[in-house]
Short mmCIF file of C-alpha atoms in Angstrom, two decimals:
data_model
loop_
_atom_site.label_atom_id
_atom_site.label_comp_id
_atom_site.label_asym_id
_atom_site.label_seq_id
_atom_site.Cartn_x
_atom_site.Cartn_y
_atom_site.Cartn_z
CA MET A 1 -25.89 13.77 13.81
CA LYS A 2 -23.12 15.85 12.04
CA VAL A 3 -20.73 14.15 10.42
CA VAL A 4 -17.38 15.79 8.54
CA VAL A 5 -15.71 15.18 6.19
CA GLY A 6 -11.98 15.94 5.68
CA ASP A 7 -10.30 12.99 2.39
CA ARG A 8 -11.21 13.93 -0.62
CA ASN A 9 -11.29 10.96 -2.01
CA VAL A 10 -14.90 10.12 -0.26
CA LEU A 11 -15.87 13.15 -2.23
CA PRO A 12 -16.10 11.45 -5.97
CA HIS A 13 -18.63 8.97 -4.33
CA ARG A 14 -20.69 12.30 -2.10
CA GLU A 15 -24.12 10.93 -3.54
CA GLN A 16 -23.80 7.33 -2.53
CA PHE A 17 -22.74 8.37 0.77
CA GLU A 18 -25.05 10.77 1.88
CA LYS A 19 -27.23 8.64 0.51
CA GLY A 20 -26.24 5.84 3.55
CA LEU A 21 -26.83 7.72 5.83
CA PRO A 22 -29.34 8.25 8.62
CA ALA A 23 -32.23 10.59 7.26
CA GLY A 24 -31.55 13.65 9.15
CA THR A 25 -27.54 14.17 9.29
CA GLU A 26 -26.46 17.38 8.45
CA VAL A 27 -23.02 16.79 6.43
CA VAL A 28 -20.02 19.02 6.10
CA TRP A 29 -17.14 18.77 3.69
CA VAL A 30 -14.16 20.36 4.15
CA VAL A 31 -12.21 18.97 1.01
CA PRO A 32 -9.38 20.16 0.51
CA PHE A 33 -8.31 19.23 3.79
CA ASP A 34 -7.68 22.80 6.09
CA GLU A 35 -7.20 22.20 9.94
CA ALA A 36 -8.29 25.28 10.55
CA LEU A 37 -12.05 24.93 9.35
CA ALA A 38 -12.39 21.49 10.55
CA ILE A 39 -11.62 21.98 14.41
CA LYS A 40 -14.14 24.48 14.02
CA GLU A 41 -16.91 22.38 12.57
CA LEU A 42 -16.05 19.37 14.93
CA ALA A 43 -17.05 21.54 17.34
CA ASP A 44 -20.84 20.05 17.22
CA ALA A 45 -19.91 17.08 15.44
CA ASP A 46 -20.70 13.33 15.81
CA VAL A 47 -18.23 11.86 12.96
CA TYR A 48 -14.87 13.03 11.48
CA VAL A 49 -14.30 11.23 7.92
CA GLY A 50 -10.48 11.31 6.99
CA GLY A 51 -7.48 10.11 7.20
CA ARG A 52 -5.33 13.35 9.69
CA PHE A 53 -7.09 13.19 12.71
CA SER A 54 -4.88 15.67 14.60
CA ALA A 55 -4.31 15.84 18.58
CA ALA A 56 -5.83 19.85 18.47
CA MET A 57 -8.53 18.54 16.29
CA GLY A 58 -9.70 16.20 19.23
CA ALA A 59 -9.66 18.62 21.67
CA ALA A 60 -11.79 20.79 19.73
CA ALA A 61 -14.74 17.89 19.39
CA PRO A 62 -16.26 17.65 22.69
CA THR A 63 -19.24 15.14 21.45
CA LEU A 64 -17.21 13.51 18.44
CA LYS A 65 -18.23 9.41 18.68
CA MET A 66 -16.16 7.88 15.79
CA VAL A 67 -12.90 8.95 13.66
CA HIS A 68 -12.92 7.36 10.76
CA VAL A 69 -10.44 6.10 8.47
CA ALA A 70 -11.29 6.02 4.73
CA GLY A 71 -8.43 3.42 4.69
CA ALA A 72 -6.31 0.99 6.02
CA GLY A 73 -3.89 2.64 8.21
CA THR A 74 -4.28 4.95 11.44
CA ASP A 75 -1.68 6.02 11.57
CA ASN A 76 -2.12 9.98 10.83
CA VAL A 77 -4.54 9.55 14.41
CA ASP A 78 -2.91 11.03 16.51
CA ARG A 79 -5.57 9.77 19.68
CA SER A 80 -3.93 12.06 22.45
CA GLY A 81 -6.94 14.94 21.68
CA LEU A 82 -9.51 11.96 21.95
CA GLY A 83 -11.63 10.70 24.81
CA PRO A 84 -11.93 7.00 25.55
CA ASP A 85 -15.21 5.26 24.08
CA VAL A 86 -14.32 7.50 20.77
CA GLN A 87 -14.35 4.64 17.93
CA VAL A 88 -11.38 4.76 15.24
CA CYS A 89 -12.32 3.18 12.38
CA THR A 90 -10.79 1.71 9.83
CA THR A 91 -11.76 0.19 6.15
CA PHE A 92 -10.37 -2.34 3.47
CA HIS A 93 -11.74 -3.23 -0.40
CA HIS A 94 -8.78 -2.42 -1.85
CA GLU A 95 -6.87 -6.02 -1.91
CA ASN A 96 -8.24 -6.22 -4.83
CA SER A 97 -7.03 -3.19 -6.48
CA ILE A 98 -3.36 -3.55 -4.31
CA ALA A 99 -3.23 -7.15 -6.11
CA GLU A 100 -3.31 -5.66 -9.52
CA TYR A 101 -0.13 -3.26 -8.97
CA VAL A 102 1.57 -6.10 -7.86
CA VAL A 103 1.19 -8.13 -10.04
CA ALA A 104 0.89 -5.83 -12.78
CA ALA A 105 4.68 -4.67 -11.59
CA THR A 106 6.33 -7.44 -11.10
CA VAL A 107 5.33 -7.98 -14.94
CA MET A 108 6.75 -4.97 -15.39
CA LEU A 109 10.04 -5.31 -13.65
CA ARG A 110 10.51 -9.46 -14.54
CA ARG A 111 9.95 -8.28 -18.61
CA LYS A 112 12.88 -4.77 -17.92
CA PHE A 113 9.36 -3.03 -19.77
CA LEU A 114 10.68 -0.10 -18.29
CA LYS A 115 14.14 -1.13 -18.68
CA GLN A 116 13.60 -1.15 -22.05
CA ASP A 117 10.78 2.21 -22.16
CA ALA A 118 13.73 4.76 -21.36
CA ALA A 119 15.68 2.85 -24.39
CA LEU A 120 13.59 2.74 -26.88
CA ARG A 121 12.79 7.12 -26.29
CA THR A 122 16.21 7.34 -27.29
CA GLY A 123 15.66 4.77 -30.96
CA VAL A 124 17.03 1.80 -29.98
CA PHE A 125 14.69 -1.78 -29.96
CA GLN A 126 16.38 -3.18 -26.92
CA THR A 127 15.30 -6.83 -26.43
CA SER A 128 17.20 -9.77 -27.98
CA VAL A 129 15.03 -9.90 -31.32
CA TYR A 130 17.76 -7.55 -32.28
CA ASP A 131 20.74 -8.39 -29.37
CA PRO A 132 21.33 -11.28 -28.88
CA ALA A 133 23.85 -10.49 -25.38
CA ILE A 134 20.55 -9.75 -24.36
CA PRO A 135 18.83 -12.96 -22.34
CA GLN A 136 15.63 -13.71 -23.68
CA PRO A 137 13.09 -11.87 -19.95
CA LEU A 138 10.97 -14.87 -17.38
CA SER A 139 7.65 -15.33 -17.36
CA LEU A 140 5.29 -15.19 -14.47
CA SER A 141 4.41 -19.37 -15.41
CA GLY A 142 6.97 -21.54 -12.33
CA ALA A 143 8.65 -18.48 -10.82
CA ARG A 144 8.77 -18.08 -6.83
CA ILE A 145 6.86 -15.35 -5.24
CA GLY A 146 7.60 -15.38 -1.58
CA PHE A 147 5.12 -12.74 0.78
CA VAL A 148 5.99 -10.97 3.68
CA GLY A 149 3.23 -11.27 4.46
CA PHE A 150 -0.21 -13.08 4.21
CA GLY A 151 -3.55 -10.85 4.98
CA HIS A 152 -5.91 -10.28 2.69
CA ILE A 153 -3.49 -8.62 0.16
CA GLY A 154 -1.01 -11.16 0.09
CA ARG A 155 -4.07 -14.09 -0.14
CA ARG A 156 -5.55 -11.88 -3.58
CA ALA A 157 -2.18 -11.19 -4.98
CA TRP A 158 -1.20 -15.28 -5.22
CA THR A 159 -4.97 -15.99 -6.16
CA LEU A 160 -3.62 -13.86 -9.42
CA PHE A 161 0.03 -15.64 -9.46
CA GLU A 162 -1.36 -19.31 -8.88
CA ALA A 163 -3.30 -18.44 -11.74
CA TYR A 164 -0.21 -18.21 -14.18
CA GLY A 165 1.64 -21.45 -13.12
CA ALA A 166 3.75 -18.81 -10.78
CA HIS A 167 4.79 -21.26 -7.06
CA GLY A 168 4.82 -19.30 -3.37
CA ALA A 169 5.59 -19.29 -0.46
CA ALA A 170 5.24 -17.30 2.52
CA VAL A 171 6.65 -16.40 5.83
CA THR A 172 3.78 -14.67 8.93
CA GLY A 173 4.54 -13.33 12.41
CA SER A 174 2.67 -15.89 13.63
CA GLY A 175 3.85 -19.07 10.67
CA ASN A 176 0.36 -19.04 9.70
CA ALA A 177 -0.16 -18.54 5.94
CA ALA A 178 -3.72 -20.22 5.58
CA SER A 179 -3.10 -21.62 2.22
CA GLU A 180 -3.68 -25.03 0.98
CA THR A 181 -1.42 -24.29 -2.49
CA LEU A 182 1.50 -22.42 -0.79
CA GLU A 183 4.67 -24.15 -1.47
CA TRP A 184 5.44 -23.70 2.30
CA SER A 185 4.76 -20.99 5.37
CA ALA A 186 6.55 -20.26 8.17
CA ASP A 187 7.47 -17.56 10.74
CA THR A 188 9.82 -14.77 10.17
CA SER A 189 12.84 -16.12 11.40
CA TRP A 190 12.79 -18.21 7.85
CA LEU A 191 12.98 -15.03 6.25
CA GLY A 192 16.69 -15.46 4.87
CA THR A 193 15.37 -18.77 4.16
CA LEU A 194 12.38 -17.35 1.90
CA MET A 195 14.60 -14.30 0.12
CA ASP A 196 17.22 -16.89 -0.87
CA TRP A 197 13.91 -19.34 -2.18
CA ALA A 198 11.72 -16.40 -4.56
CA ASP A 199 12.92 -14.71 -6.85
CA VAL A 200 10.23 -11.94 -6.34
CA VAL A 201 9.31 -10.82 -3.34
CA VAL A 202 5.97 -8.67 -1.93
CA VAL A 203 5.94 -7.29 1.46
CA SER A 204 2.32 -6.68 3.01
CA ALA A 205 3.31 -7.25 6.50
CA PRO A 206 1.69 -4.27 8.61
CA LEU A 207 4.69 -2.14 10.50
CA ASN A 208 5.50 -2.22 14.04
CA GLU A 209 9.00 -2.54 16.47
CA LYS A 210 9.02 -5.93 15.20
CA THR A 211 8.87 -5.33 11.84
CA ARG A 212 10.74 -2.09 11.08
CA SER A 213 13.59 -2.51 9.04
CA MET A 214 12.87 -6.42 9.12
CA ILE A 215 14.16 -6.82 5.16
CA GLY A 216 18.33 -4.80 4.76
CA ALA A 217 21.46 -5.57 3.12
CA GLU A 218 21.27 -8.88 4.18
CA GLU A 219 18.33 -9.97 3.15
CA LEU A 220 18.39 -8.31 -0.04
CA LYS A 221 21.46 -9.66 -0.70
CA ARG A 222 20.02 -13.65 -0.58
CA LEU A 223 17.22 -12.47 -2.97
CA GLY A 224 19.76 -12.23 -5.22
CA SER A 225 20.64 -10.20 -8.84
CA ASP A 226 18.09 -11.80 -10.40
CA GLY A 227 15.16 -11.11 -7.78
CA ILE A 228 12.26 -8.57 -7.28
CA LEU A 229 11.14 -6.29 -4.40
CA VAL A 230 7.18 -5.45 -4.43
CA ASN A 231 6.75 -2.90 -1.59
CA VAL A 232 3.08 -2.41 -0.75
CA GLY A 233 3.55 -2.26 2.97
CA ARG A 234 4.84 -0.06 4.69
CA GLY A 235 8.40 2.12 3.63
CA PRO A 236 9.97 1.18 7.39
CA LEU A 237 9.51 -2.63 6.35
CA VAL A 238 12.65 -2.11 4.15
CA GLN A 239 15.59 -0.02 5.53
CA GLU A 240 15.99 2.93 3.04
CA GLN A 241 19.83 2.72 2.75
CA ALA A 242 19.97 -0.88 2.09
CA LEU A 243 17.29 -0.82 -0.41
CA PHE A 244 19.02 2.93 -2.27
CA ASP A 245 22.19 0.18 -2.18
CA ALA A 246 20.73 -2.81 -3.77
CA LEU A 247 18.96 -1.03 -6.41
CA SER A 248 22.25 1.24 -7.62
CA ASP A 249 24.20 -1.69 -7.62
CA ASN A 250 21.92 -3.75 -9.07
CA THR A 251 22.15 -6.73 -5.49
CA ILE A 252 18.85 -7.22 -7.21
CA ALA A 253 17.63 -6.51 -10.57
CA GLY A 254 14.43 -3.90 -9.62
CA ALA A 255 11.93 -2.82 -7.02
CA ALA A 256 7.90 -1.52 -7.66
CA ILE A 257 7.87 1.00 -4.24
CA ASP A 258 4.14 2.41 -3.55
CA VAL A 259 5.39 3.13 0.35
CA TRP A 260 7.55 5.46 1.19
CA TYR A 261 9.72 7.14 3.89
CA GLN A 262 8.31 10.53 3.73
CA TYR A 263 5.07 11.68 2.39
CA PRO A 264 4.62 14.51 0.86
CA ASN A 265 2.50 17.97 2.53
CA PRO A 266 -1.24 18.29 1.14
CA GLU A 267 -1.23 19.51 -1.58
CA GLY A 268 1.01 16.37 -2.93
CA GLN A 269 4.68 18.74 -3.28
CA GLY A 270 7.11 16.25 -1.65
CA SER A 271 10.37 14.07 -1.92
CA PRO A 272 9.53 9.97 -0.72
CA SER A 273 12.99 9.91 0.38
CA ALA A 274 16.12 11.45 1.44
CA LEU A 275 18.03 9.30 -1.02
CA PRO A 276 18.25 10.19 -5.02
CA PHE A 277 16.19 6.68 -5.77
CA ALA A 278 14.35 8.58 -8.79
CA ASP A 279 17.93 8.35 -10.21
CA LEU A 280 18.15 4.99 -10.44
CA PRO A 281 16.87 3.00 -13.54
CA ASN A 282 15.72 0.04 -11.97
CA ILE A 283 12.70 1.33 -10.04
CA LEU A 284 9.30 1.84 -9.74
CA MET A 285 8.14 4.67 -8.45
CA THR A 286 4.07 5.07 -6.97
CA PRO A 287 2.49 7.61 -4.67
CA HIS A 288 1.28 4.97 -1.93
CA SER A 289 -1.66 4.74 -5.05
CA SER A 290 -1.62 1.03 -5.58
CA GLY A 291 -5.01 0.74 -3.87
CA VAL A 292 -6.36 3.44 -5.07
CA THR A 293 -9.31 2.56 -7.79
CA HIS A 294 -12.77 3.76 -8.09
CA HIS A 295 -13.89 0.39 -7.30
CA THR A 296 -11.76 0.57 -4.08
CA PHE A 297 -13.68 3.80 -2.54
CA VAL A 298 -17.23 2.72 -3.96
CA GLY A 299 -17.18 -0.08 -0.69
CA ARG A 300 -15.02 1.91 2.07
CA VAL A 301 -17.82 4.42 1.00
CA GLY A 302 -20.52 1.56 1.92
CA ASP A 303 -18.30 0.41 4.73
CA ILE A 304 -18.09 3.62 6.12
CA ALA A 305 -22.12 4.67 5.64
CA SER A 306 -22.71 1.33 7.77
CA ASN A 307 -20.85 1.83 10.61
CA ILE A 308 -21.46 5.30 11.04
CA SER A 309 -25.71 4.53 11.09
CA GLY A 310 -24.18 1.80 13.47
CA LEU A 311 -24.10 4.03 16.05
CA ARG A 312 -25.70 4.05 19.35
CA PRO A 313 -26.70 7.27 21.35
CA MET A 314 -23.59 8.34 23.83
#
């Protein structure tokens, strides 16, 4: 068996990965990713591991049995060059790390730490201790956390929020949130009600034709001037211009955005949006990194090796 790996996130776990594969497996590492080199190596490969897979790569891989993404999404896998019997697999293990991000980002924004950091760099102690015009910030105790989507990420994040004494509610495609401790749950026709109710809205729904642009200007207005938005799902779940405008004019208090409207070149260079989000003081911008931890990829590498080992000869 020949396995071609084009995902640099797997490389730190090379020993674990190769040890988990069947004896005699040939592993070729195309890291950093080089499509031309990958195409050459795929000519006699059985498995490709990586998030980017083009139609040309599929056309060059007549013996391929599996494309395994080292993550949860197949957005960048072009299946048009693949035969009908080729398995396209994903893996998770990111829910703990993303939940940590969601809670940490919420605390940072709700407690005004971004603004305090910027002010202190100019010599200003921007806190109610020194300025009575500044209200004392709010903790998570009693906070209303609204979830748009309540899969494994939402459930894990809610477990953490619940430990701090927060209240929770969720809207999902099915209306079933499968939690006995949320105050309420409903289908997405209740999205506006959720935005009215919540202090913090966590977006982790899947992106599809029904969910694209589901949060726009009206929904953000209903979240309100004290509201926080955290998007760890996909950028286009939230309308780009509406989000920028809501942050610019303080329609909402702040946002943590880990998923974007544009993505970089293979070297990581590129703007996340056509709009100048970087100029805004009330946004935490992160490069789709909320789930990227050592813990996440230890679990993912184990899954990938196990799935490859379970391949049956075609």
